[in-house]
Short mmCIF file of C-alpha atoms in Angstrom, two decimals:
data_model
loop_
_atom_site.label_atom_id
_atom_site.label_comp_id
_atom_site.label_asym_id
_atom_site.label_seq_id
_atom_site.Cartn_x
_atom_site.Cartn_y
_atom_site.Cartn_z
CA MET A 121 -6.77 19.86 4.01
CA GLY A 122 -5.53 19.37 0.45
CA CYS A 123 -2.14 21.13 1.07
CA ALA A 124 0.43 18.37 0.29
CA ARG A 125 2.16 20.04 -2.73
CA THR A 126 5.01 19.12 -4.60
CA PRO A 127 8.41 20.75 -6.03
CA PHE A 128 7.87 21.86 -9.89
CA PHE A 129 9.42 18.98 -12.37
CA ASP A 130 8.71 19.32 -15.57
CA LEU A 131 7.42 15.94 -17.41
CA THR A 132 7.18 17.47 -20.87
CA VAL A 133 10.79 17.67 -21.31
CA TYR A 134 13.65 14.87 -20.49
CA ASN A 135 15.45 16.64 -17.27
CA ASP A 136 18.85 15.84 -16.03
CA TRP A 137 20.17 14.34 -12.45
CA PRO A 138 20.45 17.41 -10.68
CA GLN A 139 16.50 17.92 -11.23
CA PHE A 140 15.81 14.46 -9.74
CA GLU A 141 17.96 15.00 -6.88
CA ASP A 142 16.02 18.83 -6.06
CA TYR A 143 12.99 16.84 -7.04
CA VAL A 144 12.93 13.92 -4.32
CA LYS A 145 14.56 16.25 -1.49
CA GLY A 146 11.94 18.83 -2.05
CA VAL A 147 9.53 16.56 -1.95
CA ALA A 148 10.57 15.18 1.24
CA HIS A 149 11.62 18.43 2.79
CA ASP A 150 7.73 20.25 2.01
CA ASN A 151 5.64 16.74 3.11
CA PRO A 152 7.60 15.91 6.52
CA SER A 153 3.87 14.39 7.94
CA PHE A 154 3.88 11.47 5.30
CA VAL A 155 6.92 11.58 2.95
CA GLN A 156 10.77 10.75 4.26
CA LEU A 157 13.82 11.01 2.05
CA LYS A 158 15.87 7.64 1.91
CA THR A 159 19.48 7.52 0.96
CA ILE A 160 20.05 3.81 0.49
CA GLY A 161 23.32 4.21 -0.87
CA ARG A 162 25.69 5.95 -2.69
CA SER A 163 27.05 5.38 -6.54
CA ARG A 164 30.94 4.28 -7.81
CA GLU A 165 31.03 7.92 -8.28
CA GLY A 166 29.13 9.18 -4.72
CA ARG A 167 25.95 10.35 -6.02
CA PRO A 168 23.22 8.97 -3.46
CA LEU A 169 21.07 7.00 -4.33
CA LEU A 170 17.41 8.83 -3.30
CA GLY A 171 14.30 7.82 -2.97
CA VAL A 172 11.26 8.56 -0.60
CA ARG A 173 8.89 6.67 1.21
CA ILE A 174 5.29 7.53 0.93
CA GLY A 175 3.04 7.13 4.05
CA LYS A 176 1.06 7.99 6.69
CA PRO A 177 2.91 6.58 10.01
CA ALA A 178 1.85 3.80 11.19
CA PRO A 179 -0.01 3.92 15.21
CA ALA A 180 2.60 2.58 17.10
CA GLY A 181 3.77 -1.00 17.40
CA ARG A 182 2.70 -1.41 14.48
CA ARG A 183 4.47 -2.13 10.95
CA LYS A 184 2.16 -0.90 7.59
CA ILE A 185 3.17 -3.32 4.40
CA ALA A 186 5.35 -1.77 1.99
CA VAL A 187 5.18 -1.65 -1.88
CA TRP A 188 7.84 -0.82 -3.71
CA LEU A 189 8.26 1.27 -7.42
CA ASP A 190 11.58 2.37 -9.18
CA GLY A 191 13.04 3.49 -12.21
CA GLY A 192 15.05 0.74 -12.79
CA ASN A 193 19.03 0.97 -12.96
CA HIS A 194 19.78 1.12 -16.73
CA ALA A 195 21.46 4.82 -17.98
CA ARG A 196 19.42 5.22 -21.17
CA GLU A 197 16.03 4.35 -19.57
CA TRP A 198 14.79 7.75 -18.81
CA PRO A 199 11.50 7.66 -19.23
CA ALA A 200 11.11 5.21 -16.94
CA PHE A 201 13.26 7.54 -14.55
CA HIS A 202 10.42 10.03 -15.24
CA VAL A 203 7.72 7.74 -14.90
CA ALA A 204 8.41 6.77 -11.10
CA VAL A 205 8.11 10.95 -10.60
CA TYR A 206 5.29 10.81 -12.51
CA PHE A 207 3.93 8.09 -9.65
CA ILE A 208 5.22 10.57 -6.33
CA GLU A 209 3.29 13.53 -7.99
CA LYS A 210 0.07 11.54 -8.38
CA LEU A 211 0.91 9.97 -4.53
CA VAL A 212 1.81 13.15 -2.83
CA ASN A 213 -0.81 15.92 -4.49
CA GLY A 214 -3.24 13.39 -4.44
CA TYR A 215 -3.13 12.52 -0.45
CA LEU A 216 -6.15 14.04 1.02
CA VAL A 217 -7.46 15.02 -2.21
CA ASP A 218 -8.55 11.92 -4.15
CA ASP A 219 -9.88 9.13 -2.05
CA LYS A 220 -8.34 6.67 -3.66
CA ILE A 221 -4.47 7.60 -3.13
CA THR A 222 -5.81 8.94 0.65
CA LYS A 223 -6.49 5.00 1.01
CA TYR A 224 -3.14 4.37 -0.43
CA VAL A 225 -0.91 6.20 1.73
CA ASP A 226 -2.86 5.49 4.92
CA THR A 227 -2.70 1.30 4.26
CA LEU A 228 0.55 1.39 2.88
CA ASP A 229 4.46 2.47 2.82
CA ILE A 230 5.03 2.96 -0.97
CA TYR A 231 8.95 3.05 -1.47
CA VAL A 232 9.72 5.27 -4.64
CA PHE A 233 13.24 5.33 -5.99
CA PRO A 234 13.20 6.85 -9.44
CA VAL A 235 17.01 6.23 -10.33
CA LEU A 236 18.69 3.20 -9.31
CA ASN A 237 22.03 4.29 -11.70
CA PRO A 238 22.84 8.30 -11.35
CA ASP A 239 26.47 7.74 -13.04
CA GLY A 240 24.85 6.36 -15.82
CA PHE A 241 22.11 8.35 -16.44
CA VAL A 242 24.79 11.32 -15.90
CA TYR A 243 27.09 10.21 -18.14
CA SER A 244 24.08 9.38 -20.74
CA ARG A 245 23.37 12.58 -21.19
CA THR A 246 26.48 14.40 -21.46
CA SER A 247 26.70 13.21 -25.61
CA SER A 248 24.10 13.15 -28.23
CA ARG A 249 26.72 10.22 -29.56
CA ALA A 250 24.66 6.63 -29.48
CA THR A 251 27.49 5.06 -27.92
CA ILE A 252 27.31 8.14 -24.79
CA ARG A 253 23.37 8.28 -25.37
CA GLN A 254 22.55 5.17 -25.37
CA TRP A 255 24.97 3.82 -21.92
CA ARG A 256 23.19 1.34 -20.32
CA LYS A 257 25.93 0.21 -17.55
CA ASN A 258 26.71 2.02 -14.64
CA ARG A 259 30.35 3.76 -15.10
CA ALA A 260 32.13 1.37 -12.38
CA PRO A 261 36.29 1.60 -13.78
CA GLU A 262 37.81 -0.07 -16.86
CA ASN A 263 37.82 -3.87 -16.69
CA CYS A 264 40.91 -5.25 -19.44
CA THR A 265 40.19 -8.55 -19.87
CA GLY A 266 37.22 -7.48 -23.12
CA THR A 267 37.01 -9.28 -25.89
CA GLY A 268 35.83 -8.31 -29.49
CA PRO A 269 35.47 -10.06 -33.07
CA PHE A 270 39.56 -11.04 -33.20
CA GLN A 271 40.61 -9.18 -30.24
CA THR A 272 41.15 -10.19 -26.32
CA ASP A 273 42.38 -7.26 -23.45
CA LEU A 274 39.97 -5.25 -24.54
CA CYS A 275 39.84 -2.22 -21.96
CA CYS A 276 36.06 -1.20 -20.85
CA GLU A 277 34.07 0.90 -18.40
CA GLY A 278 30.94 -0.38 -16.67
CA VAL A 279 28.68 -2.89 -15.20
CA ASP A 280 25.21 -3.79 -16.12
CA LEU A 281 23.70 -3.83 -12.74
CA ASN A 282 20.75 -5.86 -13.68
CA ARG A 283 23.31 -8.59 -14.40
CA ASN A 284 25.10 -7.76 -11.11
CA TYR A 285 23.27 -9.60 -8.76
CA ASP A 286 23.89 -13.14 -7.02
CA ILE A 287 21.62 -15.33 -9.20
CA GLY A 288 22.01 -17.85 -11.60
CA PHE A 289 25.83 -15.63 -12.27
CA SER A 290 28.57 -17.81 -13.54
CA HIS A 291 31.55 -16.90 -15.11
CA ASN A 292 30.88 -19.19 -18.61
CA ASN A 293 27.27 -16.88 -19.17
CA TYR A 294 28.51 -15.62 -22.49
CA PRO A 295 28.31 -11.87 -23.43
CA PHE A 296 27.71 -11.34 -19.76
CA ASN A 297 31.03 -12.37 -18.79
CA ASN A 298 32.19 -9.58 -21.49
CA PRO A 299 33.20 -5.96 -19.88
CA CYS A 300 32.96 -4.90 -23.36
CA SER A 301 29.62 -6.46 -23.99
CA ASP A 302 26.52 -3.74 -22.66
CA GLU A 303 25.36 -6.30 -20.51
CA PHE A 304 28.76 -7.26 -18.43
CA GLN A 305 27.68 -8.89 -15.42
CA GLY A 306 30.50 -7.57 -13.35
CA PRO A 307 33.50 -9.05 -11.66
CA ARG A 308 31.64 -10.96 -9.41
CA PRO A 309 27.78 -10.78 -8.15
CA PHE A 310 27.73 -7.46 -5.82
CA SER A 311 30.92 -6.20 -6.89
CA GLU A 312 29.23 -2.64 -7.24
CA PRO A 313 28.05 -0.41 -4.55
CA GLU A 314 24.66 0.52 -6.62
CA SER A 315 23.43 -3.29 -6.62
CA ARG A 316 24.99 -4.19 -2.54
CA ALA A 317 22.81 -0.88 -1.17
CA VAL A 318 19.36 -2.12 -3.21
CA ARG A 319 20.31 -6.06 -1.71
CA ASP A 320 21.05 -4.38 2.03
CA PHE A 321 17.93 -2.49 1.51
CA VAL A 322 15.48 -5.07 0.70
CA MET A 323 17.06 -7.25 3.63
CA SER A 324 17.16 -4.57 6.07
CA SER A 325 15.02 -4.25 8.91
CA GLU A 326 12.97 -1.30 7.77
CA ILE A 327 10.92 -3.60 5.03
CA TYR A 328 12.06 -7.03 5.02
CA GLY A 329 9.09 -9.07 5.80
CA ARG A 330 6.33 -6.07 5.27
CA LEU A 331 7.48 -5.66 1.01
CA TYR A 332 4.96 -7.29 -0.52
CA ALA A 333 4.78 -5.87 -3.75
CA LEU A 334 8.03 -4.00 -5.97
CA VAL A 335 7.40 -2.93 -9.47
CA SER A 336 10.51 -1.87 -11.60
CA MET A 337 10.46 -0.10 -14.90
CA HIS A 338 12.60 -0.05 -17.93
CA THR A 339 12.45 0.63 -21.50
CA HIS A 340 11.45 -0.58 -23.74
CA GLY A 341 8.73 -3.44 -25.01
CA GLN A 342 5.83 -3.46 -23.21
CA LEU A 343 6.39 -6.27 -21.76
CA TRP A 344 4.79 -7.52 -17.82
CA ILE A 345 7.45 -9.69 -16.85
CA LEU A 346 7.46 -12.13 -14.49
CA PRO A 347 10.27 -14.15 -12.57
CA TYR A 348 12.17 -16.04 -13.07
CA ASN A 349 14.48 -15.05 -15.89
CA TYR A 350 17.87 -16.92 -14.99
CA HIS A 351 16.81 -20.36 -16.51
CA LYS A 352 14.03 -20.89 -19.21
CA ARG A 353 10.66 -22.20 -17.83
CA THR A 354 11.46 -21.63 -14.05
CA TYR A 355 8.96 -20.09 -12.52
CA PRO A 356 8.66 -19.30 -8.57
CA GLN A 357 5.80 -21.68 -6.62
CA ASP A 358 3.40 -18.79 -6.43
CA PHE A 359 3.51 -18.32 -10.28
CA LYS A 360 -0.14 -18.49 -11.37
CA ASP A 361 -0.74 -15.88 -8.22
CA LEU A 362 2.12 -13.23 -9.84
CA GLU A 363 0.60 -14.11 -13.47
CA THR A 364 -3.27 -14.06 -12.74
CA LEU A 365 -2.54 -9.52 -11.54
CA ALA A 366 -0.30 -8.83 -13.82
CA ASN A 367 -2.89 -9.85 -16.34
CA LYS A 368 -5.41 -7.97 -14.48
CA ALA A 369 -3.29 -5.24 -14.64
CA ALA A 370 -2.16 -5.25 -18.26
CA ASP A 371 -5.87 -5.25 -18.85
CA ARG A 372 -6.27 -1.87 -16.83
CA VAL A 373 -3.79 -0.74 -18.64
CA PHE A 374 -5.24 -1.91 -22.49
CA ALA A 375 -8.54 -0.18 -21.44
CA TYR A 376 -7.27 2.96 -21.21
CA ARG A 377 -5.66 4.07 -24.89
CA GLU A 378 -5.19 -0.27 -26.24
CA THR A 379 -0.98 -0.61 -25.15
CA LYS A 380 -0.88 -3.69 -25.13
CA TYR A 381 1.56 -5.48 -22.59
CA ARG A 382 2.76 -9.45 -23.21
CA VAL A 383 3.03 -10.82 -20.16
CA GLY A 384 5.37 -13.58 -19.03
CA THR A 385 9.06 -13.74 -18.08
CA ALA A 386 11.35 -12.81 -20.09
CA ALA A 387 13.34 -16.22 -20.02
CA ASP A 388 10.48 -17.48 -22.45
CA MET A 389 9.79 -14.01 -24.24
CA LEU A 390 13.39 -13.14 -25.01
CA GLY A 391 15.82 -15.01 -23.86
CA THR A 392 17.61 -15.85 -20.09
CA ALA A 393 18.97 -13.12 -18.23
CA THR A 394 21.11 -13.84 -15.44
CA GLY A 395 21.63 -12.26 -12.43
CA GLY A 396 18.67 -9.28 -12.52
CA ALA A 397 17.26 -7.43 -9.25
CA THR A 398 13.65 -9.04 -9.49
CA ASP A 399 14.90 -12.26 -9.28
CA TRP A 400 17.16 -12.14 -6.46
CA ILE A 401 14.59 -10.31 -4.66
CA LYS A 402 11.85 -12.84 -5.50
CA LYS A 403 13.91 -16.21 -4.72
CA ASN A 404 15.82 -14.14 -1.26
CA THR A 405 13.29 -12.53 0.21
CA PRO A 406 8.90 -13.44 0.84
CA THR A 407 8.12 -10.26 -1.16
CA LYS A 408 5.23 -11.70 -3.35
CA TYR A 409 4.66 -9.64 -5.89
CA VAL A 410 8.01 -8.88 -7.90
CA TYR A 411 7.61 -7.37 -11.52
CA VAL A 412 9.88 -5.58 -14.13
CA LEU A 413 7.73 -3.63 -16.44
CA GLU A 414 9.10 -2.74 -19.68
CA LEU A 415 7.13 0.22 -21.06
CA PRO A 416 6.35 1.53 -24.54
CA PRO A 417 6.86 1.58 -27.33
CA ASP A 418 6.36 -2.41 -28.08
CA MET A 419 9.28 -4.27 -29.33
CA LYS A 420 8.58 -3.38 -32.92
CA THR A 421 10.05 0.18 -32.16
CA TRP A 422 13.99 -0.79 -32.61
CA PHE A 423 16.36 0.54 -30.08
CA ALA A 424 13.70 2.97 -28.87
CA PHE A 425 14.12 3.65 -25.38
CA GLN A 426 14.02 7.30 -25.29
CA VAL A 427 10.47 7.63 -26.43
CA LYS A 428 9.46 11.50 -27.41
CA PRO A 429 9.31 13.23 -23.79
CA HIS A 430 5.50 14.56 -24.66
CA TRP A 431 4.58 10.60 -24.43
CA LEU A 432 5.70 10.50 -20.42
CA ILE A 433 2.69 11.67 -18.83
CA PRO A 434 0.48 9.53 -21.03
CA ILE A 435 2.46 6.67 -20.34
CA GLY A 436 2.22 7.52 -16.80
CA LYS A 437 -1.13 8.04 -16.85
CA GLU A 438 -1.71 4.44 -18.62
CA THR A 439 1.21 2.58 -16.04
CA TRP A 440 -0.43 4.47 -12.73
CA LEU A 441 -3.58 2.88 -13.57
CA GLY A 442 -1.93 -1.07 -13.67
CA ILE A 443 -0.05 0.19 -10.37
CA GLU A 444 -3.45 0.78 -8.70
CA VAL A 445 -4.54 -2.53 -9.62
CA ILE A 446 -1.71 -4.10 -7.57
CA PHE A 447 -2.20 -1.96 -4.85
CA ASP A 448 -6.07 -2.92 -4.59
CA GLN A 449 -4.93 -6.50 -4.47
CA VAL A 450 -2.20 -5.96 -2.30
CA ILE A 451 -4.23 -3.88 0.63
CA GLU A 452 -7.03 -7.40 -0.10
CA GLU A 453 -4.78 -9.66 0.36
CA THR A 454 -3.30 -8.40 3.44
CA LYS A 455 -6.25 -7.04 5.28
CA ASN A 456 -5.58 -9.64 8.29
CA PHE A 457 -1.39 -9.19 8.33
CA GLN A 458 1.01 -7.73 10.53
CA PRO A 459 3.92 -8.03 9.42
CA THR A 460 5.96 -8.84 12.55
CA ILE A 461 8.87 -7.08 14.07
CA GLU A 462 12.48 -7.46 13.55
CA PRO A 463 12.92 -10.47 15.38
CA SER A 464 16.10 -9.93 18.21
CA GLY A 465 19.00 -12.52 20.18
CA ASN A 466 20.54 -15.23 18.43
CA ASN A 467 17.80 -16.99 16.44
CA LYS A 468 17.49 -13.83 14.11
CA THR A 469 18.86 -14.96 10.89
CA GLU A 470 17.33 -18.37 11.00
CA ILE A 471 13.51 -16.57 11.55
CA SER A 472 14.86 -13.88 8.39
CA ARG A 473 15.21 -16.44 6.32
CA SER A 474 11.11 -17.66 6.28
CA PRO A 475 8.66 -15.16 5.01
CA ARG A 476 7.54 -13.16 8.18
CA PHE A 477 3.72 -12.39 6.72
CA ARG A 478 1.93 -13.57 9.85
CA GLN A 479 -1.93 -14.04 9.81
CA LEU A 480 -3.40 -12.54 12.86
#
């Protein structure tokens, strides 16, 4: 019955935004029995924030455990967007063909969002000039409170979406408080429609209380990043569980072609970064396993956000092996869980703040 199919997407070259948009819509259109198109919001310039939910529909009255994979929110990190498409290819084309993939699709709802900063991505593809090609932020209109060497009131565009979440956010955070920094946090938390869309979706009745793991891919550095990153030596209560699984997944990736990931918080390995999406999600939802993957190459290569495209499939293959380790763990840990139906009535907010993975 291996009738699932995906539209053509060339993973040996770098694609532009329209190819991603057509692909994501096409996958859902061609596989309606187990793939659903998800539009969680729109960007500053009105582009849809697109993804798919891959999963066999749950039996009536039951909710499936969910997992989330995304290609990150930094414009120049093209490999991460493409690896997310590789994951969709793997899941959709492997369904009813490969036993392991079939189990994932039958047991889980797998959300995949390849590009969460389409405007920045489009802009980064418009020129080979370094200032444009290496663009990181979204395309928020210019803010004229920027500073430079011996200059003030400089006007600069864009917000770093991964500094825009409401965690550790402060107007005293240098350089994140400077509109002319690559890492400008924005004028206030959630000032950007792209970060609000992710926040609102993870808090929505569709996935709150059943999303058990989330992996956000970025480039580069070969780092398997755990929360929290807004402060050094600050960890969630279940940090040991997150670290154990990350080490297991990183070992599996290493076994494939010896790509070595360092595991830890970015705050401890590199330095603090406030306002991060994964930090906020870990802190504000019951989702257990929350990771950022900084894909190859490692830190020895400077400014290597865009590897040669012939590496995209090998990176996809090895990274997928780590994702399988996470999926297997999620299935194992949740086999006795029944995520509860979204509560109704006045006590809703109180209930929704508490973890809603209920042991059967």
